[in-house]
mmCIF file of N, CA, C and O in Angstrom:
data_model
loop_
_atom_site.group_PDB
_atom_site.id
_atom_site.type_symbol
_atom_site.label_atom_id
_atom_site.label_comp_id
_atom_site.label_asym_id
_atom_site.label_seq_id
_atom_site.Cartn_x
_atom_site.Cartn_y
_atom_site.Cartn_z
ATOM 1 N N UNK A 1146 -43.124 141.857 47.344
ATOM 2 C CA UNK A 1146 -42.584 140.682 48.015
ATOM 3 C C UNK A 1146 -41.296 141.004 48.763
ATOM 4 O O UNK A 1146 -41.158 140.769 49.942
ATOM 5 N N UNK A 1147 -40.324 141.518 48.053
ATOM 6 C CA UNK A 1147 -39.039 141.809 48.675
ATOM 7 C C UNK A 1147 -38.620 143.229 48.322
ATOM 8 O O UNK A 1147 -39.105 143.804 47.373
ATOM 9 N N UNK A 1148 -37.717 143.749 49.079
ATOM 10 C CA UNK A 1148 -37.247 145.101 48.817
ATOM 11 C C UNK A 1148 -36.212 145.098 47.692
ATOM 12 O O UNK A 1148 -35.607 144.074 47.389
ATOM 13 N N UNK A 1149 -36.017 146.269 47.086
ATOM 14 C CA UNK A 1149 -35.043 146.402 46.015
ATOM 15 C C UNK A 1149 -33.634 146.345 46.603
ATOM 16 O O UNK A 1149 -33.336 147.011 47.582
ATOM 17 N N UNK A 1150 -32.795 145.558 45.995
ATOM 18 C CA UNK A 1150 -31.425 145.379 46.459
ATOM 19 C C UNK A 1150 -30.506 145.492 45.248
ATOM 20 O O UNK A 1150 -30.831 145.019 44.166
ATOM 21 N N UNK A 1151 -29.363 146.110 45.439
ATOM 22 C CA UNK A 1151 -28.385 146.251 44.370
ATOM 23 C C UNK A 1151 -27.658 144.918 44.176
ATOM 24 O O UNK A 1151 -27.036 144.405 45.113
ATOM 25 N N UNK A 1152 -27.720 144.371 42.969
ATOM 26 C CA UNK A 1152 -27.106 143.071 42.724
ATOM 27 C C UNK A 1152 -25.588 143.119 42.913
ATOM 28 O O UNK A 1152 -24.986 142.131 43.335
ATOM 29 N N UNK A 1153 -24.969 144.249 42.627
ATOM 30 C CA UNK A 1153 -23.516 144.359 42.817
ATOM 31 C C UNK A 1153 -23.142 144.092 44.277
ATOM 32 O O UNK A 1153 -22.127 143.445 44.555
ATOM 33 N N UNK A 1154 -23.969 144.571 45.199
ATOM 34 C CA UNK A 1154 -23.727 144.315 46.623
ATOM 35 C C UNK A 1154 -23.895 142.831 46.942
ATOM 36 O O UNK A 1154 -23.116 142.253 47.705
ATOM 37 N N UNK A 1155 -24.914 142.230 46.373
ATOM 38 C CA UNK A 1155 -25.142 140.793 46.581
ATOM 39 C C UNK A 1155 -23.952 140.009 46.056
ATOM 40 O O UNK A 1155 -23.428 139.125 46.742
ATOM 41 N N UNK A 1156 -23.499 140.342 44.856
ATOM 42 C CA UNK A 1156 -22.400 139.594 44.242
ATOM 43 C C UNK A 1156 -21.113 139.761 45.054
ATOM 44 O O UNK A 1156 -20.355 138.800 45.218
ATOM 45 N N UNK A 1157 -20.897 140.940 45.583
ATOM 46 C CA UNK A 1157 -19.719 141.171 46.422
ATOM 47 C C UNK A 1157 -19.769 140.268 47.659
ATOM 48 O O UNK A 1157 -18.766 139.668 48.042
ATOM 49 N N UNK A 1158 -20.941 140.162 48.263
ATOM 50 C CA UNK A 1158 -21.085 139.297 49.443
ATOM 51 C C UNK A 1158 -20.912 137.823 49.072
ATOM 52 O O UNK A 1158 -20.370 137.045 49.857
ATOM 53 N N UNK A 1159 -21.374 137.446 47.885
ATOM 54 C CA UNK A 1159 -21.187 136.061 47.447
ATOM 55 C C UNK A 1159 -19.703 135.740 47.284
ATOM 56 O O UNK A 1159 -19.247 134.661 47.679
ATOM 57 N N UNK A 1160 -18.948 136.678 46.722
ATOM 58 C CA UNK A 1160 -17.509 136.455 46.548
ATOM 59 C C UNK A 1160 -16.814 136.313 47.904
ATOM 60 O O UNK A 1160 -15.949 135.455 48.080
ATOM 61 N N UNK A 1161 -17.225 137.128 48.864
ATOM 62 C CA UNK A 1161 -16.685 137.029 50.216
ATOM 63 C C UNK A 1161 -17.083 135.699 50.847
ATOM 64 O O UNK A 1161 -16.278 135.055 51.530
ATOM 65 N N UNK A 1162 -18.321 135.289 50.604
ATOM 66 C CA UNK A 1162 -18.819 134.024 51.141
ATOM 67 C C UNK A 1162 -18.055 132.825 50.625
ATOM 68 O O UNK A 1162 -17.810 131.872 51.371
ATOM 69 N N UNK A 1163 -17.673 132.864 49.357
ATOM 70 C CA UNK A 1163 -16.894 131.758 48.782
ATOM 71 C C UNK A 1163 -15.559 131.624 49.499
ATOM 72 O O UNK A 1163 -15.130 130.514 49.827
ATOM 73 N N UNK A 1164 -14.919 132.740 49.774
ATOM 74 C CA UNK A 1164 -13.627 132.708 50.468
ATOM 75 C C UNK A 1164 -13.801 132.144 51.879
ATOM 76 O O UNK A 1164 -13.033 131.269 52.313
ATOM 77 N N UNK A 1165 -14.816 132.605 52.585
ATOM 78 C CA UNK A 1165 -15.072 132.100 53.943
ATOM 79 C C UNK A 1165 -15.374 130.611 53.932
ATOM 80 O O UNK A 1165 -14.888 129.860 54.781
ATOM 81 N N UNK A 1166 -16.167 130.192 52.965
ATOM 82 C CA UNK A 1166 -16.513 128.783 52.848
ATOM 83 C C UNK A 1166 -15.281 127.939 52.546
ATOM 84 O O UNK A 1166 -15.085 126.868 53.135
ATOM 85 N N UNK A 1167 -14.440 128.418 51.668
ATOM 86 C CA UNK A 1167 -13.206 127.693 51.339
ATOM 87 C C UNK A 1167 -12.318 127.548 52.578
ATOM 88 O O UNK A 1167 -11.760 126.476 52.827
ATOM 89 N N UNK A 1168 -12.217 128.625 53.358
ATOM 90 C CA UNK A 1168 -11.389 128.577 54.574
ATOM 91 C C UNK A 1168 -11.926 127.567 55.576
ATOM 92 O O UNK A 1168 -11.158 126.876 56.236
ATOM 93 N N UNK A 1169 -13.240 127.482 55.683
ATOM 94 C CA UNK A 1169 -13.816 126.625 56.717
ATOM 95 C C UNK A 1169 -14.010 125.175 56.287
ATOM 96 O O UNK A 1169 -14.181 124.304 57.127
ATOM 97 N N UNK A 1170 -13.982 124.892 54.988
ATOM 98 C CA UNK A 1170 -14.268 123.523 54.550
ATOM 99 C C UNK A 1170 -13.090 122.806 53.907
ATOM 100 O O UNK A 1170 -12.959 121.601 54.079
ATOM 101 N N UNK A 1171 -12.286 123.514 53.155
ATOM 102 C CA UNK A 1171 -11.157 122.860 52.463
ATOM 103 C C UNK A 1171 -9.903 123.722 52.594
ATOM 104 O O UNK A 1171 -9.236 124.034 51.617
ATOM 105 N N UNK A 1172 -9.584 124.085 53.813
ATOM 106 C CA UNK A 1172 -8.508 125.043 54.058
ATOM 107 C C UNK A 1172 -7.154 124.594 53.501
ATOM 108 O O UNK A 1172 -6.344 125.428 53.105
ATOM 109 N N UNK A 1173 -6.922 123.303 53.444
ATOM 110 C CA UNK A 1173 -5.660 122.809 52.896
ATOM 111 C C UNK A 1173 -5.538 123.156 51.416
ATOM 112 O O UNK A 1173 -4.443 123.310 50.891
ATOM 113 N N UNK A 1174 -6.671 123.307 50.764
ATOM 114 C CA UNK A 1174 -6.723 123.610 49.330
ATOM 115 C C UNK A 1174 -7.322 124.999 49.111
ATOM 116 O O UNK A 1174 -8.031 125.232 48.125
ATOM 117 N N UNK A 1175 -7.032 125.920 49.997
ATOM 118 C CA UNK A 1175 -7.682 127.227 50.019
ATOM 119 C C UNK A 1175 -7.600 127.960 48.677
ATOM 120 O O UNK A 1175 -8.611 128.417 48.153
ATOM 121 N N UNK A 1176 -6.403 128.099 48.129
ATOM 122 C CA UNK A 1176 -6.259 128.862 46.890
ATOM 123 C C UNK A 1176 -7.017 128.214 45.730
ATOM 124 O O UNK A 1176 -7.646 128.908 44.929
ATOM 125 N N UNK A 1177 -6.961 126.892 45.655
ATOM 126 C CA UNK A 1177 -7.668 126.184 44.585
ATOM 127 C C UNK A 1177 -9.186 126.325 44.760
ATOM 128 O O UNK A 1177 -9.918 126.536 43.787
ATOM 129 N N UNK A 1178 -9.647 126.231 45.998
ATOM 130 C CA UNK A 1178 -11.077 126.358 46.264
ATOM 131 C C UNK A 1178 -11.552 127.776 45.961
ATOM 132 O O UNK A 1178 -12.640 127.959 45.397
ATOM 133 N N UNK A 1179 -10.762 128.784 46.326
ATOM 134 C CA UNK A 1179 -11.137 130.159 46.010
ATOM 135 C C UNK A 1179 -11.221 130.350 44.500
ATOM 136 O O UNK A 1179 -12.173 130.957 44.005
ATOM 137 N N UNK A 1180 -10.269 129.806 43.777
ATOM 138 C CA UNK A 1180 -10.272 129.919 42.312
ATOM 139 C C UNK A 1180 -11.520 129.286 41.725
ATOM 140 O O UNK A 1180 -12.231 129.900 40.919
ATOM 141 N N UNK A 1181 -11.794 128.051 42.135
ATOM 142 C CA UNK A 1181 -12.963 127.358 41.594
ATOM 143 C C UNK A 1181 -14.263 128.041 42.007
ATOM 144 O O UNK A 1181 -15.186 128.177 41.197
ATOM 145 N N UNK A 1182 -14.362 128.467 43.245
ATOM 146 C CA UNK A 1182 -15.568 129.139 43.723
ATOM 147 C C UNK A 1182 -15.805 130.456 43.001
ATOM 148 O O UNK A 1182 -16.932 130.770 42.598
ATOM 149 N N UNK A 1183 -14.743 131.228 42.810
ATOM 150 C CA UNK A 1183 -14.872 132.501 42.094
ATOM 151 C C UNK A 1183 -15.235 132.263 40.623
ATOM 152 O O UNK A 1183 -16.039 133.013 40.054
ATOM 153 N N UNK A 1184 -14.678 131.218 40.025
ATOM 154 C CA UNK A 1184 -15.024 130.885 38.637
ATOM 155 C C UNK A 1184 -16.492 130.488 38.518
ATOM 156 O O UNK A 1184 -17.178 130.876 37.570
ATOM 157 N N UNK A 1185 -16.962 129.705 39.483
ATOM 158 C CA UNK A 1185 -18.370 129.306 39.486
ATOM 159 C C UNK A 1185 -19.262 130.544 39.553
ATOM 160 O O UNK A 1185 -20.217 130.684 38.783
ATOM 161 N N UNK A 1186 -18.941 131.460 40.452
ATOM 162 C CA UNK A 1186 -19.725 132.690 40.570
ATOM 163 C C UNK A 1186 -19.683 133.502 39.284
ATOM 164 O O UNK A 1186 -20.718 134.017 38.832
ATOM 165 N N UNK A 1187 -18.511 133.615 38.690
ATOM 166 C CA UNK A 1187 -18.384 134.389 37.458
ATOM 167 C C UNK A 1187 -19.235 133.786 36.339
ATOM 168 O O UNK A 1187 -19.894 134.520 35.592
ATOM 169 N N UNK A 1188 -19.227 132.465 36.245
ATOM 170 C CA UNK A 1188 -20.011 131.793 35.212
ATOM 171 C C UNK A 1188 -21.509 131.930 35.458
ATOM 172 O O UNK A 1188 -22.292 131.969 34.508
ATOM 173 N N UNK A 1189 -21.917 132.020 36.708
ATOM 174 C CA UNK A 1189 -23.337 132.115 37.044
ATOM 175 C C UNK A 1189 -23.833 133.551 37.156
ATOM 176 O O UNK A 1189 -25.039 133.772 37.298
ATOM 177 N N UNK A 1190 -22.954 134.522 37.100
ATOM 178 C CA UNK A 1190 -23.302 135.907 37.430
ATOM 179 C C UNK A 1190 -24.535 136.409 36.674
ATOM 180 O O UNK A 1190 -25.460 136.950 37.287
ATOM 181 N N UNK A 1191 -24.559 136.288 35.366
ATOM 182 C CA UNK A 1191 -25.684 136.816 34.590
ATOM 183 C C UNK A 1191 -26.993 136.137 34.973
ATOM 184 O O UNK A 1191 -28.018 136.812 35.141
ATOM 185 N N UNK A 1192 -26.955 134.811 35.101
ATOM 186 C CA UNK A 1192 -28.160 134.088 35.506
ATOM 187 C C UNK A 1192 -28.593 134.492 36.905
ATOM 188 O O UNK A 1192 -29.779 134.717 37.151
ATOM 189 N N UNK A 1193 -27.634 134.585 37.821
ATOM 190 C CA UNK A 1193 -27.963 134.974 39.200
ATOM 191 C C UNK A 1193 -28.591 136.358 39.260
ATOM 192 O O UNK A 1193 -29.551 136.576 40.001
ATOM 193 N N UNK A 1194 -28.070 137.257 38.477
ATOM 194 C CA UNK A 1194 -28.633 138.605 38.473
ATOM 195 C C UNK A 1194 -30.075 138.581 37.951
ATOM 196 O O UNK A 1194 -30.966 139.178 38.545
ATOM 197 N N UNK A 1195 -30.298 137.866 36.861
ATOM 198 C CA UNK A 1195 -31.649 137.779 36.299
ATOM 199 C C UNK A 1195 -32.600 137.107 37.280
ATOM 200 O O UNK A 1195 -33.695 137.598 37.547
ATOM 201 N N UNK A 1196 -32.178 135.990 37.868
ATOM 202 C CA UNK A 1196 -33.034 135.260 38.798
ATOM 203 C C UNK A 1196 -33.310 136.081 40.053
ATOM 204 O O UNK A 1196 -34.415 136.040 40.585
ATOM 205 N N UNK A 1197 -32.313 136.811 40.526
ATOM 206 C CA UNK A 1197 -32.494 137.636 41.717
ATOM 207 C C UNK A 1197 -33.505 138.747 41.456
ATOM 208 O O UNK A 1197 -34.375 139.016 42.290
ATOM 209 N N UNK A 1198 -33.415 139.368 40.297
ATOM 210 C CA UNK A 1198 -34.383 140.417 39.952
ATOM 211 C C UNK A 1198 -35.790 139.840 39.851
ATOM 212 O O UNK A 1198 -36.758 140.469 40.291
ATOM 213 N N UNK A 1199 -35.910 138.648 39.282
ATOM 214 C CA UNK A 1199 -37.216 138.001 39.199
ATOM 215 C C UNK A 1199 -37.740 137.641 40.589
ATOM 216 O O UNK A 1199 -38.939 137.762 40.862
ATOM 217 N N UNK A 1200 -36.852 137.225 41.463
ATOM 218 C CA UNK A 1200 -37.227 136.911 42.841
ATOM 219 C C UNK A 1200 -37.718 138.164 43.559
ATOM 220 O O UNK A 1200 -38.758 138.157 44.222
ATOM 221 N N UNK A 1201 -36.985 139.253 43.396
ATOM 222 C CA UNK A 1201 -37.351 140.519 44.040
ATOM 223 C C UNK A 1201 -38.706 141.006 43.546
ATOM 224 O O UNK A 1201 -39.526 141.480 44.325
ATOM 225 N N UNK A 1202 -38.952 140.869 42.244
ATOM 226 C CA UNK A 1202 -40.205 141.368 41.665
ATOM 227 C C UNK A 1202 -41.396 140.465 41.976
ATOM 228 O O UNK A 1202 -42.537 140.831 41.720
ATOM 229 N N UNK A 1203 -41.116 139.273 42.497
ATOM 230 C CA UNK A 1203 -42.194 138.338 42.801
ATOM 231 C C UNK A 1203 -42.556 137.438 41.642
ATOM 232 O O UNK A 1203 -43.503 136.649 41.720
ATOM 233 N N UNK A 1204 -41.807 137.538 40.548
ATOM 234 C CA UNK A 1204 -42.063 136.704 39.372
ATOM 235 C C UNK A 1204 -41.407 135.326 39.468
ATOM 236 O O UNK A 1204 -41.555 134.503 38.572
ATOM 237 N N UNK A 1205 -40.663 135.113 40.545
ATOM 238 C CA UNK A 1205 -40.006 133.834 40.782
ATOM 239 C C UNK A 1205 -40.161 133.528 42.269
ATOM 240 O O UNK A 1205 -39.930 134.394 43.114
ATOM 241 N N UNK A 1206 -40.570 132.306 42.582
ATOM 242 C CA UNK A 1206 -40.715 131.922 43.987
ATOM 243 C C UNK A 1206 -39.350 131.537 44.558
ATOM 244 O O UNK A 1206 -38.408 131.256 43.817
ATOM 245 N N UNK A 1207 -39.276 131.488 45.870
ATOM 246 C CA UNK A 1207 -38.027 131.060 46.507
ATOM 247 C C UNK A 1207 -37.707 129.616 46.111
ATOM 248 O O UNK A 1207 -36.544 129.265 45.901
ATOM 249 N N UNK A 1208 -38.727 128.798 46.003
ATOM 250 C CA UNK A 1208 -38.528 127.403 45.601
ATOM 251 C C UNK A 1208 -37.954 127.328 44.186
ATOM 252 O O UNK A 1208 -37.017 126.565 43.924
ATOM 253 N N UNK A 1209 -38.495 128.141 43.275
ATOM 254 C CA UNK A 1209 -37.991 128.166 41.905
ATOM 255 C C UNK A 1209 -36.555 128.674 41.849
ATOM 256 O O UNK A 1209 -35.715 128.137 41.121
ATOM 257 N N UNK A 1210 -36.259 129.717 42.628
ATOM 258 C CA UNK A 1210 -34.907 130.267 42.658
ATOM 259 C C UNK A 1210 -33.922 129.202 43.115
ATOM 260 O O UNK A 1210 -32.875 128.994 42.499
ATOM 261 N N UNK A 1211 -34.266 128.538 44.195
ATOM 262 C CA UNK A 1211 -33.379 127.505 44.733
ATOM 263 C C UNK A 1211 -33.185 126.378 43.717
ATOM 264 O O UNK A 1211 -32.075 125.885 43.527
ATOM 265 N N UNK A 1212 -34.247 125.988 43.043
ATOM 266 C CA UNK A 1212 -34.141 124.931 42.038
ATOM 267 C C UNK A 1212 -33.231 125.365 40.893
ATOM 268 O O UNK A 1212 -32.385 124.587 40.441
ATOM 269 N N UNK A 1213 -33.385 126.607 40.419
ATOM 270 C CA UNK A 1213 -32.548 127.101 39.326
ATOM 271 C C UNK A 1213 -31.070 127.094 39.701
ATOM 272 O O UNK A 1213 -30.218 126.645 38.927
ATOM 273 N N UNK A 1214 -30.766 127.585 40.890
ATOM 274 C CA UNK A 1214 -29.366 127.614 41.328
ATOM 275 C C UNK A 1214 -28.810 126.196 41.414
ATOM 276 O O UNK A 1214 -27.738 125.890 40.883
ATOM 277 N N UNK A 1215 -29.538 125.301 42.053
ATOM 278 C CA UNK A 1215 -29.047 123.933 42.230
ATOM 279 C C UNK A 1215 -29.040 123.128 40.947
ATOM 280 O O UNK A 1215 -28.292 122.151 40.830
ATOM 281 N N UNK A 1216 -29.842 123.526 39.967
ATOM 282 C CA UNK A 1216 -29.840 122.807 38.688
ATOM 283 C C UNK A 1216 -28.548 123.026 37.919
ATOM 284 O O UNK A 1216 -28.238 122.288 36.994
ATOM 285 N N UNK A 1217 -27.779 124.014 38.320
ATOM 286 C CA UNK A 1217 -26.512 124.316 37.661
ATOM 287 C C UNK A 1217 -25.348 123.470 38.199
ATOM 288 O O UNK A 1217 -24.244 123.549 37.677
ATOM 289 N N UNK A 1218 -25.617 122.678 39.196
ATOM 290 C CA UNK A 1218 -24.566 121.947 39.902
ATOM 291 C C UNK A 1218 -23.628 121.165 38.980
ATOM 292 O O UNK A 1218 -22.412 121.275 39.085
ATOM 293 N N UNK A 1219 -24.188 120.410 38.070
ATOM 294 C CA UNK A 1219 -23.349 119.558 37.231
ATOM 295 C C UNK A 1219 -22.666 120.312 36.099
ATOM 296 O O UNK A 1219 -21.822 119.750 35.400
ATOM 297 N N UNK A 1220 -23.012 121.585 35.929
ATOM 298 C CA UNK A 1220 -22.417 122.384 34.859
ATOM 299 C C UNK A 1220 -21.025 122.887 35.216
ATOM 300 O O UNK A 1220 -20.274 123.286 34.334
ATOM 301 N N UNK A 1221 -20.695 122.886 36.487
ATOM 302 C CA UNK A 1221 -19.456 123.510 36.923
ATOM 303 C C UNK A 1221 -18.441 122.490 37.397
ATOM 304 O O UNK A 1221 -18.682 121.740 38.330
ATOM 305 N N UNK A 1222 -17.324 122.491 36.733
ATOM 306 C CA UNK A 1222 -16.217 121.639 37.136
ATOM 307 C C UNK A 1222 -15.314 122.428 38.082
ATOM 308 O O UNK A 1222 -15.139 123.632 37.934
ATOM 309 N N UNK A 1223 -14.794 121.743 39.030
ATOM 310 C CA UNK A 1223 -13.876 122.348 39.986
ATOM 311 C C UNK A 1223 -12.463 121.919 39.581
ATOM 312 O O UNK A 1223 -11.829 121.081 40.224
ATOM 313 N N UNK A 1224 -11.992 122.495 38.486
ATOM 314 C CA UNK A 1224 -10.740 122.072 37.866
ATOM 315 C C UNK A 1224 -9.531 122.243 38.777
ATOM 316 O O UNK A 1224 -8.678 121.354 38.859
ATOM 317 N N UNK A 1225 -9.448 123.370 39.460
ATOM 318 C CA UNK A 1225 -8.281 123.605 40.321
ATOM 319 C C UNK A 1225 -8.226 122.585 41.452
ATOM 320 O O UNK A 1225 -7.160 122.050 41.768
ATOM 321 N N UNK A 1226 -9.383 122.301 42.062
ATOM 322 C CA UNK A 1226 -9.409 121.312 43.145
ATOM 323 C C UNK A 1226 -9.129 119.913 42.619
ATOM 324 O O UNK A 1226 -8.442 119.128 43.272
ATOM 325 N N UNK A 1227 -9.651 119.592 41.442
ATOM 326 C CA UNK A 1227 -9.370 118.275 40.857
ATOM 327 C C UNK A 1227 -7.886 118.137 40.562
ATOM 328 O O UNK A 1227 -7.284 117.104 40.863
ATOM 329 N N UNK A 1228 -7.291 119.177 39.981
ATOM 330 C CA UNK A 1228 -5.866 119.127 39.664
ATOM 331 C C UNK A 1228 -5.002 119.068 40.916
ATOM 332 O O UNK A 1228 -3.907 118.512 40.889
ATOM 333 N N UNK A 1229 -5.491 119.626 42.009
ATOM 334 C CA UNK A 1229 -4.740 119.606 43.272
ATOM 335 C C UNK A 1229 -4.837 118.257 43.967
ATOM 336 O O UNK A 1229 -4.101 117.980 44.912
ATOM 337 N N UNK A 1230 -5.752 117.404 43.501
ATOM 338 C CA UNK A 1230 -5.852 116.069 44.057
ATOM 339 C C UNK A 1230 -6.874 115.879 45.159
ATOM 340 O O UNK A 1230 -6.868 114.847 45.832
ATOM 341 N N UNK A 1231 -7.754 116.844 45.361
ATOM 342 C CA UNK A 1231 -8.794 116.682 46.370
ATOM 343 C C UNK A 1231 -9.761 115.592 45.914
ATOM 344 O O UNK A 1231 -10.094 115.488 44.743
ATOM 345 N N UNK A 1232 -10.206 114.779 46.848
ATOM 346 C CA UNK A 1232 -11.119 113.682 46.537
ATOM 347 C C UNK A 1232 -12.411 114.224 45.921
ATOM 348 O O UNK A 1232 -12.919 115.278 46.335
ATOM 349 N N UNK A 1233 -12.943 113.496 44.959
ATOM 350 C CA UNK A 1233 -14.141 113.943 44.241
ATOM 351 C C UNK A 1233 -15.326 114.188 45.163
ATOM 352 O O UNK A 1233 -16.096 115.129 44.956
ATOM 353 N N UNK A 1234 -15.477 113.368 46.180
ATOM 354 C CA UNK A 1234 -16.606 113.565 47.094
ATOM 355 C C UNK A 1234 -16.472 114.886 47.851
ATOM 356 O O UNK A 1234 -17.451 115.594 48.070
ATOM 357 N N UNK A 1235 -15.263 115.246 48.209
ATOM 358 C CA UNK A 1235 -15.038 116.537 48.887
ATOM 359 C C UNK A 1235 -15.259 117.697 47.929
ATOM 360 O O UNK A 1235 -15.766 118.743 48.318
ATOM 361 N N UNK A 1236 -14.883 117.511 46.678
ATOM 362 C CA UNK A 1236 -15.127 118.546 45.664
ATOM 363 C C UNK A 1236 -16.632 118.756 45.498
ATOM 364 O O UNK A 1236 -17.112 119.892 45.470
ATOM 365 N N UNK A 1237 -17.388 117.663 45.414
ATOM 366 C CA UNK A 1237 -18.848 117.762 45.302
ATOM 367 C C UNK A 1237 -19.444 118.451 46.522
ATOM 368 O O UNK A 1237 -20.362 119.267 46.406
ATOM 369 N N UNK A 1238 -18.932 118.126 47.702
ATOM 370 C CA UNK A 1238 -19.429 118.759 48.918
ATOM 371 C C UNK A 1238 -19.160 120.262 48.895
ATOM 372 O O UNK A 1238 -20.025 121.059 49.280
ATOM 373 N N UNK A 1239 -17.985 120.650 48.450
ATOM 374 C CA UNK A 1239 -17.657 122.075 48.375
ATOM 375 C C UNK A 1239 -18.563 122.770 47.358
ATOM 376 O O UNK A 1239 -19.118 123.833 47.638
ATOM 377 N N UNK A 1240 -18.729 122.183 46.189
ATOM 378 C CA UNK A 1240 -19.595 122.770 45.155
ATOM 379 C C UNK A 1240 -21.022 122.936 45.690
ATOM 380 O O UNK A 1240 -21.641 123.982 45.527
ATOM 381 N N UNK A 1241 -21.541 121.901 46.350
ATOM 382 C CA UNK A 1241 -22.890 121.979 46.930
ATOM 383 C C UNK A 1241 -22.966 123.068 47.996
ATOM 384 O O UNK A 1241 -23.975 123.782 48.096
ATOM 385 N N UNK A 1242 -21.920 123.183 48.793
ATOM 386 C CA UNK A 1242 -21.886 124.217 49.829
ATOM 387 C C UNK A 1242 -21.898 125.615 49.210
ATOM 388 O O UNK A 1242 -22.551 126.525 49.727
ATOM 389 N N UNK A 1243 -21.181 125.788 48.113
ATOM 390 C CA UNK A 1243 -21.176 127.087 47.428
ATOM 391 C C UNK A 1243 -22.577 127.409 46.913
ATOM 392 O O UNK A 1243 -23.076 128.521 47.101
ATOM 393 N N UNK A 1244 -23.232 126.446 46.295
ATOM 394 C CA UNK A 1244 -24.577 126.682 45.778
ATOM 395 C C UNK A 1244 -25.560 126.985 46.904
ATOM 396 O O UNK A 1244 -26.401 127.888 46.780
ATOM 397 N N UNK A 1245 -25.454 126.276 48.015
ATOM 398 C CA UNK A 1245 -26.321 126.552 49.169
ATOM 399 C C UNK A 1245 -26.042 127.940 49.748
ATOM 400 O O UNK A 1245 -26.966 128.652 50.154
ATOM 401 N N UNK A 1246 -24.775 128.316 49.777
ATOM 402 C CA UNK A 1246 -24.398 129.645 50.271
ATOM 403 C C UNK A 1246 -24.993 130.728 49.367
ATOM 404 O O UNK A 1246 -25.461 131.756 49.852
ATOM 405 N N UNK A 1247 -25.003 130.491 48.066
ATOM 406 C CA UNK A 1247 -25.597 131.455 47.128
ATOM 407 C C UNK A 1247 -27.070 131.655 47.468
ATOM 408 O O UNK A 1247 -27.540 132.787 47.613
ATOM 409 N N UNK A 1248 -27.793 130.564 47.592
ATOM 410 C CA UNK A 1248 -29.224 130.640 47.900
ATOM 411 C C UNK A 1248 -29.449 131.355 49.225
ATOM 412 O O UNK A 1248 -30.255 132.292 49.319
ATOM 413 N N UNK A 1249 -28.735 130.934 50.261
ATOM 414 C CA UNK A 1249 -28.913 131.528 51.592
ATOM 415 C C UNK A 1249 -28.596 133.025 51.600
ATOM 416 O O UNK A 1249 -29.317 133.822 52.201
ATOM 417 N N UNK A 1250 -27.530 133.409 50.919
ATOM 418 C CA UNK A 1250 -27.118 134.812 50.885
ATOM 419 C C UNK A 1250 -28.152 135.663 50.158
ATOM 420 O O UNK A 1250 -28.543 136.729 50.645
ATOM 421 N N UNK A 1251 -28.603 135.196 49.007
ATOM 422 C CA UNK A 1251 -29.601 135.960 48.256
ATOM 423 C C UNK A 1251 -30.883 136.087 49.063
ATOM 424 O O UNK A 1251 -31.448 137.186 49.177
ATOM 425 N N UNK A 1252 -31.348 135.005 49.654
ATOM 426 C CA UNK A 1252 -32.574 135.058 50.447
ATOM 427 C C UNK A 1252 -32.440 136.036 51.611
ATOM 428 O O UNK A 1252 -33.362 136.793 51.912
ATOM 429 N N UNK A 1253 -31.285 136.023 52.261
ATOM 430 C CA UNK A 1253 -31.065 136.921 53.398
ATOM 431 C C UNK A 1253 -31.048 138.386 52.941
ATOM 432 O O UNK A 1253 -31.665 139.242 53.573
ATOM 433 N N UNK A 1254 -30.379 138.657 51.833
ATOM 434 C CA UNK A 1254 -30.206 140.038 51.400
ATOM 435 C C UNK A 1254 -31.443 140.633 50.727
ATOM 436 O O UNK A 1254 -31.645 141.848 50.792
ATOM 437 N N UNK A 1255 -32.248 139.802 50.094
ATOM 438 C CA UNK A 1255 -33.464 140.349 49.480
ATOM 439 C C UNK A 1255 -34.639 140.250 50.435
ATOM 440 O O UNK A 1255 -35.737 140.702 50.133
ATOM 441 N N UNK A 1256 -34.407 139.625 51.580
ATOM 442 C CA UNK A 1256 -35.405 139.501 52.644
ATOM 443 C C UNK A 1256 -36.717 138.913 52.135
ATOM 444 O O UNK A 1256 -37.783 139.513 52.271
ATOM 445 N N UNK A 1257 -36.614 137.719 51.539
ATOM 446 C CA UNK A 1257 -37.804 137.027 51.024
ATOM 447 C C UNK A 1257 -38.507 136.293 52.141
ATOM 448 O O UNK A 1257 -37.947 135.991 53.150
#
């Protein structure tokens, strides 16, 4: 289905993506958004690695991968952004954007 890809490279790109996303969406709260985004990635790392390997091997569909990533949405609090006073709707938008970026990046890099 897909070619073999080193997960460390994928994770590095995800970390870079979080920073870019924070700059483009909540730049006034850049440091807080980077902190929360990096924490989200760190908490999801093991699951993301397992799901990515399953996706690469063909044991997980793209639809299933996307569902798994998005099912984690309510598990992650954006504490730094909440403490900084960003509106909850903007925090939710940023969290959703991070999850979408994860899916898009993995799909692009594993060439599914």
